mmCIF file of N, CA and C in Angstrom:
data_model
loop_
_atom_site.group_PDB
_atom_site.id
_atom_site.type_symbol
_atom_site.label_atom_id
_atom_site.label_comp_id
_atom_site.label_asym_id
_atom_site.label_seq_id
_atom_site.Cartn_x
_atom_site.Cartn_y
_atom_site.Cartn_z
ATOM 1 N N SER A 1 -60.167 11.551 11.625
ATOM 2 C CA SER A 1 -61.431 10.532 11.024
ATOM 3 C C SER A 1 -62.004 8.931 11.581
ATOM 4 N N PRO A 2 -63.027 8.926 11.578
ATOM 5 C CA PRO A 2 -62.975 7.406 11.840
ATOM 6 C C PRO A 2 -62.213 6.343 12.151
ATOM 7 N N GLY A 3 -61.426 6.533 11.105
ATOM 8 C CA GLY A 3 -60.671 4.416 10.031
ATOM 9 C C GLY A 3 -59.497 5.067 11.217
ATOM 10 N N ALA A 4 -58.668 6.269 10.784
ATOM 11 C CA ALA A 4 -57.254 6.441 11.449
ATOM 12 C C ALA A 4 -57.681 6.594 13.150
ATOM 13 N N ARG A 5 -58.614 6.675 13.922
ATOM 14 C CA ARG A 5 -58.807 6.127 15.066
ATOM 15 C C ARG A 5 -58.570 4.488 15.042
ATOM 16 N N ALA A 6 -59.463 4.290 14.412
ATOM 17 C CA ALA A 6 -59.738 2.350 14.635
ATOM 18 C C ALA A 6 -58.823 1.514 14.358
ATOM 19 N N SER A 7 -57.237 2.195 13.194
ATOM 20 C CA SER A 7 -56.103 1.917 12.919
ATOM 21 C C SER A 7 -54.824 1.515 14.159
ATOM 22 N N ALA A 8 -55.573 3.456 15.411
ATOM 23 C CA ALA A 8 -54.376 2.673 16.955
ATOM 24 C C ALA A 8 -55.138 2.043 16.837
ATOM 25 N N GLU A 9 -56.355 2.054 17.847
ATOM 26 C CA GLU A 9 -56.719 1.061 18.214
ATOM 27 C C GLU A 9 -56.493 -0.201 18.524
ATOM 28 N N LYS A 10 -56.095 -0.814 16.745
ATOM 29 C CA LYS A 10 -55.544 -1.680 16.419
ATOM 30 C C LYS A 10 -54.003 -2.151 16.698
ATOM 31 N N GLU A 11 -53.640 -1.615 16.633
ATOM 32 C CA GLU A 11 -51.557 -1.190 17.092
ATOM 33 C C GLU A 11 -51.377 -1.750 19.110
ATOM 34 N N LEU A 12 -53.056 -1.274 19.629
ATOM 35 C CA LEU A 12 -52.963 -0.686 20.954
ATOM 36 C C LEU A 12 -53.539 -1.788 21.306
ATOM 37 N N ASN A 13 -54.565 -3.157 20.536
ATOM 38 C CA ASN A 13 -54.103 -4.273 21.076
ATOM 39 C C ASN A 13 -54.320 -5.016 20.088
ATOM 40 N N PRO A 14 -53.018 -5.822 20.378
ATOM 41 C CA PRO A 14 -53.047 -6.885 19.042
ATOM 42 C C PRO A 14 -53.237 -7.308 18.875
ATOM 43 N N ASP A 15 -53.149 -7.910 17.749
ATOM 44 C CA ASP A 15 -54.436 -9.022 17.197
ATOM 45 C C ASP A 15 -53.868 -10.611 17.429
ATOM 46 N N LEU A 16 -53.889 -11.420 18.502
ATOM 47 C CA LEU A 16 -53.164 -12.280 18.769
ATOM 48 C C LEU A 16 -52.332 -13.433 17.468
ATOM 49 N N SER A 17 -52.612 -13.446 16.543
ATOM 50 C CA SER A 17 -52.653 -14.039 15.114
ATOM 51 C C SER A 17 -51.225 -13.250 15.065
ATOM 52 N N GLN A 18 -51.209 -12.243 14.688
ATOM 53 C CA GLN A 18 -49.919 -11.080 14.700
ATOM 54 C C GLN A 18 -48.566 -11.268 15.581
ATOM 55 N N LEU A 19 -48.650 -11.421 16.773
ATOM 56 C CA LEU A 19 -48.459 -11.831 17.632
ATOM 57 C C LEU A 19 -47.093 -13.521 17.657
ATOM 58 N N VAL A 20 -48.201 -14.060 16.846
ATOM 59 C CA VAL A 20 -47.823 -15.677 17.130
ATOM 60 C C VAL A 20 -47.270 -16.421 15.763
ATOM 61 N N GLN A 21 -47.266 -14.416 14.883
ATOM 62 C CA GLN A 21 -47.213 -15.006 13.454
ATOM 63 C C GLN A 21 -46.288 -15.795 12.741
ATOM 64 N N ASP A 22 -45.056 -15.407 13.931
ATOM 65 C CA ASP A 22 -43.626 -15.840 13.299
ATOM 66 C C ASP A 22 -42.587 -17.041 13.948
ATOM 67 N N LEU A 23 -44.722 -17.518 14.587
ATOM 68 C CA LEU A 23 -43.901 -19.216 15.726
ATOM 69 C C LEU A 23 -44.595 -20.300 14.768
ATOM 70 N N LYS A 24 -43.636 -21.169 14.505
ATOM 71 C CA LYS A 24 -43.909 -22.554 14.063
ATOM 72 C C LYS A 24 -43.993 -23.777 13.985
ATOM 73 N N LEU A 25 -45.421 -24.893 14.638
ATOM 74 C CA LEU A 25 -45.380 -25.684 15.044
ATOM 75 C C LEU A 25 -44.379 -26.913 15.024
ATOM 76 N N VAL A 26 -43.284 -27.777 15.461
ATOM 77 C CA VAL A 26 -43.028 -28.328 14.943
ATOM 78 C C VAL A 26 -43.650 -28.865 14.865
ATOM 79 N N GLY A 27 -43.684 -29.462 15.564
ATOM 80 C CA GLY A 27 -44.148 -31.422 16.008
ATOM 81 C C GLY A 27 -44.713 -30.478 17.867
ATOM 82 N N VAL A 28 -45.371 -32.951 17.641
ATOM 83 C CA VAL A 28 -46.123 -32.898 19.425
ATOM 84 C C VAL A 28 -45.369 -33.929 19.547
ATOM 85 N N ILE A 29 -45.150 -33.480 20.987
ATOM 86 C CA ILE A 29 -44.430 -35.393 21.507
ATOM 87 C C ILE A 29 -45.333 -35.836 22.244
ATOM 88 N N TRP A 30 -46.315 -36.339 21.568
ATOM 89 C CA TRP A 30 -47.244 -37.362 22.916
ATOM 90 C C TRP A 30 -47.179 -38.300 23.365
ATOM 91 N N SER A 31 -47.701 -38.271 25.023
ATOM 92 C CA SER A 31 -46.824 -39.136 25.772
ATOM 93 C C SER A 31 -48.100 -38.599 27.163
ATOM 94 N N LYS A 32 -47.859 -39.534 28.007
ATOM 95 C CA LYS A 32 -49.060 -38.669 29.440
ATOM 96 C C LYS A 32 -48.319 -37.896 29.348
ATOM 97 N N ASN A 33 -47.167 -37.319 29.555
ATOM 98 C CA ASN A 33 -46.320 -35.383 29.981
ATOM 99 C C ASN A 33 -46.236 -35.139 28.398
ATOM 100 N N PRO A 34 -47.502 -34.646 27.376
ATOM 101 C CA PRO A 34 -46.869 -33.875 25.833
ATOM 102 C C PRO A 34 -45.934 -33.185 26.177
ATOM 103 N N GLU A 35 -44.978 -33.159 24.932
ATOM 104 C CA GLU A 35 -44.195 -32.200 25.269
ATOM 105 C C GLU A 35 -44.292 -31.490 23.259
ATOM 106 N N VAL A 36 -45.753 -30.077 23.372
ATOM 107 C CA VAL A 36 -44.355 -29.538 22.218
ATOM 108 C C VAL A 36 -43.141 -28.915 21.650
ATOM 109 N N MET A 37 -42.688 -28.811 20.296
ATOM 110 C CA MET A 37 -41.829 -28.768 19.543
ATOM 111 C C MET A 37 -42.350 -26.486 18.573
ATOM 112 N N ILE A 38 -41.905 -25.826 19.004
ATOM 113 C CA ILE A 38 -42.504 -24.410 18.705
ATOM 114 C C ILE A 38 -41.230 -23.880 18.596
ATOM 115 N N GLU A 39 -41.118 -23.036 16.979
ATOM 116 C CA GLU A 39 -40.149 -22.183 16.102
ATOM 117 C C GLU A 39 -39.980 -21.195 16.381
ATOM 118 N N SER A 40 -39.761 -20.225 16.484
ATOM 119 C CA SER A 40 -39.299 -18.372 16.710
ATOM 120 C C SER A 40 -38.531 -17.977 15.457
ATOM 121 N N SER A 41 -39.094 -18.135 14.562
ATOM 122 C CA SER A 41 -37.824 -17.724 13.358
ATOM 123 C C SER A 41 -38.089 -16.292 13.857
ATOM 124 N N LYS A 42 -38.536 -15.434 15.230
ATOM 125 C CA LYS A 42 -37.983 -13.506 14.802
ATOM 126 C C LYS A 42 -37.197 -13.464 16.038
ATOM 127 N N GLU A 43 -36.879 -14.954 16.776
ATOM 128 C CA GLU A 43 -36.057 -15.541 17.901
ATOM 129 C C GLU A 43 -34.872 -16.545 17.471
ATOM 130 N N ASN A 44 -35.005 -17.071 16.035
ATOM 131 C CA ASN A 44 -34.288 -18.217 15.402
ATOM 132 C C ASN A 44 -34.420 -19.474 16.055
ATOM 133 N N ARG A 45 -34.650 -19.670 17.396
ATOM 134 C CA ARG A 45 -34.328 -21.284 18.408
ATOM 135 C C ARG A 45 -35.895 -21.194 18.363
ATOM 136 N N THR A 46 -36.092 -23.416 18.838
ATOM 137 C CA THR A 46 -36.126 -23.644 18.871
ATOM 138 C C THR A 46 -36.819 -24.064 20.321
ATOM 139 N N TYR A 47 -38.172 -23.956 20.986
ATOM 140 C CA TYR A 47 -38.522 -24.308 21.808
ATOM 141 C C TYR A 47 -38.870 -25.864 22.622
ATOM 142 N N LEU A 48 -38.890 -26.326 23.510
ATOM 143 C CA LEU A 48 -39.685 -28.043 23.638
ATOM 144 C C LEU A 48 -40.352 -27.629 25.693
ATOM 145 N N LEU A 49 -41.286 -27.263 24.708
ATOM 146 C CA LEU A 49 -42.330 -26.671 25.874
ATOM 147 C C LEU A 49 -43.498 -27.996 26.516
ATOM 148 N N LYS A 50 -43.868 -28.179 27.619
ATOM 149 C CA LYS A 50 -45.249 -28.364 28.625
ATOM 150 C C LYS A 50 -45.699 -27.434 28.847
ATOM 151 N N LYS A 51 -47.052 -28.107 28.647
ATOM 152 C CA LYS A 51 -48.340 -27.399 29.058
ATOM 153 C C LYS A 51 -48.425 -26.695 30.575
ATOM 154 N N GLY A 52 -48.153 -25.601 30.766
ATOM 155 C CA GLY A 52 -48.020 -24.846 31.505
ATOM 156 C C GLY A 52 -46.343 -23.702 31.082
ATOM 157 N N ASP A 53 -45.521 -23.998 30.389
ATOM 158 C CA ASP A 53 -44.332 -23.301 30.230
ATOM 159 C C ASP A 53 -44.613 -21.742 30.314
ATOM 160 N N THR A 54 -43.633 -20.895 30.277
ATOM 161 C CA THR A 54 -43.480 -19.419 29.726
ATOM 162 C C THR A 54 -43.046 -19.471 27.960
ATOM 163 N N PHE A 55 -43.237 -19.027 27.473
ATOM 164 C CA PHE A 55 -41.954 -18.445 26.608
ATOM 165 C C PHE A 55 -41.881 -17.186 25.798
ATOM 166 N N GLY A 56 -40.871 -17.212 25.599
ATOM 167 C CA GLY A 56 -41.172 -15.507 24.527
ATOM 168 C C GLY A 56 -41.213 -14.618 25.317
ATOM 169 N N GLN A 57 -41.734 -13.562 23.769
ATOM 170 C CA GLN A 57 -41.766 -12.153 24.766
ATOM 171 C C GLN A 57 -43.214 -11.235 23.234
ATOM 172 N N PRO A 58 -44.219 -11.291 23.150
ATOM 173 C CA PRO A 58 -44.422 -11.148 24.205
ATOM 174 C C PRO A 58 -44.497 -12.688 25.473
ATOM 175 N N GLN A 59 -44.510 -12.971 26.596
ATOM 176 C CA GLN A 59 -45.316 -13.762 27.168
ATOM 177 C C GLN A 59 -46.562 -14.908 26.643
ATOM 178 N N LEU A 60 -46.400 -16.101 25.878
ATOM 179 C CA LEU A 60 -47.131 -16.340 25.743
ATOM 180 C C LEU A 60 -46.801 -17.908 26.975
ATOM 181 N N LYS A 61 -48.520 -18.488 26.956
ATOM 182 C CA LYS A 61 -47.895 -19.740 28.070
ATOM 183 C C LYS A 61 -48.727 -20.969 26.979
ATOM 184 N N ILE A 62 -48.026 -21.738 27.635
ATOM 185 C CA ILE A 62 -48.350 -22.783 26.842
ATOM 186 C C ILE A 62 -50.260 -23.912 27.262
ATOM 187 N N LYS A 63 -51.514 -22.845 27.415
ATOM 188 C CA LYS A 63 -52.579 -22.816 27.948
ATOM 189 C C LYS A 63 -52.632 -25.439 27.880
ATOM 190 N N ASP A 64 -51.908 -26.203 26.761
ATOM 191 C CA ASP A 64 -52.791 -27.116 27.032
ATOM 192 C C ASP A 64 -52.383 -27.296 25.269
ATOM 193 N N ILE A 65 -52.011 -28.675 25.292
ATOM 194 C CA ILE A 65 -51.276 -29.907 24.130
ATOM 195 C C ILE A 65 -52.700 -30.924 23.931
ATOM 196 N N THR A 66 -53.101 -30.445 22.430
ATOM 197 C CA THR A 66 -53.633 -31.843 21.931
ATOM 198 C C THR A 66 -52.745 -32.499 20.759
ATOM 199 N N ARG A 67 -53.216 -33.434 20.302
ATOM 200 C CA ARG A 67 -52.321 -34.339 19.777
ATOM 201 C C ARG A 67 -51.602 -33.644 18.271
ATOM 202 N N GLY A 68 -52.407 -32.194 17.698
ATOM 203 C CA GLY A 68 -52.027 -31.662 16.682
ATOM 204 C C GLY A 68 -51.556 -30.588 17.278
ATOM 205 N N SER A 69 -51.882 -30.242 18.956
ATOM 206 C CA SER A 69 -51.784 -28.358 17.861
ATOM 207 C C SER A 69 -51.592 -27.968 19.448
ATOM 208 N N ALA A 70 -51.171 -26.867 19.944
ATOM 209 C CA ALA A 70 -51.028 -25.986 21.002
ATOM 210 C C ALA A 70 -51.370 -24.972 21.780
ATOM 211 N N ILE A 71 -52.378 -24.954 22.683
ATOM 212 C CA ILE A 71 -53.174 -23.891 22.697
ATOM 213 C C ILE A 71 -52.072 -23.224 23.589
ATOM 214 N N LEU A 72 -51.793 -21.565 22.959
ATOM 215 C CA LEU A 72 -51.343 -20.450 23.904
ATOM 216 C C LEU A 72 -51.808 -20.013 24.882
ATOM 217 N N GLU A 73 -52.245 -18.959 25.150
ATOM 218 C CA GLU A 73 -52.712 -18.031 26.391
ATOM 219 C C GLU A 73 -51.493 -16.614 26.625
ATOM 220 N N MET A 74 -52.349 -15.510 26.682
ATOM 221 C CA MET A 74 -51.345 -14.672 26.893
ATOM 222 C C MET A 74 -52.044 -13.677 27.171
ATOM 223 N N GLU A 75 -52.400 -13.268 28.014
ATOM 224 C CA GLU A 75 -52.796 -11.608 28.945
ATOM 225 C C GLU A 75 -52.378 -10.712 27.691
ATOM 226 N N VAL A 76 -53.909 -9.996 27.838
ATOM 227 C CA VAL A 76 -54.061 -8.768 26.318
ATOM 228 C C VAL A 76 -54.301 -7.612 27.271
ATOM 229 N N GLU A 77 -53.423 -7.002 27.605
ATOM 230 C CA GLU A 77 -54.648 -5.643 28.808
ATOM 231 C C GLU A 77 -55.203 -6.367 29.642
ATOM 232 N N GLY A 78 -55.135 -7.429 30.143
ATOM 233 C CA GLY A 78 -55.490 -7.694 31.880
ATOM 234 C C GLY A 78 -56.443 -8.521 30.938
ATOM 235 N N GLN A 79 -56.421 -8.916 30.383
ATOM 236 C CA GLN A 79 -57.205 -9.999 29.098
ATOM 237 C C GLN A 79 -56.976 -11.258 29.025
ATOM 238 N N THR A 80 -57.201 -12.352 29.104
ATOM 239 C CA THR A 80 -56.941 -13.770 28.593
ATOM 240 C C THR A 80 -57.293 -14.131 27.216
ATOM 241 N N LYS A 81 -56.334 -14.434 26.719
ATOM 242 C CA LYS A 81 -56.320 -15.024 24.833
ATOM 243 C C LYS A 81 -55.990 -15.724 24.762
ATOM 244 N N LYS A 82 -56.872 -16.344 23.639
ATOM 245 C CA LYS A 82 -56.716 -17.548 23.460
ATOM 246 C C LYS A 82 -56.133 -17.953 22.324
ATOM 247 N N TYR A 83 -55.293 -19.046 21.804
ATOM 248 C CA TYR A 83 -55.099 -18.575 20.841
ATOM 249 C C TYR A 83 -54.410 -20.651 20.074
ATOM 250 N N GLU A 84 -54.591 -21.076 19.325
ATOM 251 C CA GLU A 84 -54.744 -22.359 19.256
ATOM 252 C C GLU A 84 -53.392 -22.452 17.867
ATOM 253 N N LEU A 85 -52.789 -22.917 17.782
ATOM 254 C CA LEU A 85 -51.145 -22.777 17.032
ATOM 255 C C LEU A 85 -50.957 -24.580 16.341
ATOM 256 N N ARG A 86 -51.007 -24.603 14.978
ATOM 257 C CA ARG A 86 -51.388 -25.563 14.275
ATOM 258 C C ARG A 86 -50.302 -26.186 13.417
#
């Protein structure tokens, strides 16, 4: 049935929001070299990260930091996906 195939495809290509659902932006330390604090409930730890840092499973990269969010980037099946964590 077409419905079953759609859900199988969804599992192969996980939505980024599902992969980051256990991540919480705790705060942004705004400076010339801003840092973000991101809490992972899955790993039960808090990361302090700068732009360009990678962390977590699956591996996420901090693409950019704004005053109110962190832009995360990850490779999904050879494609780069972005997600804004607020």
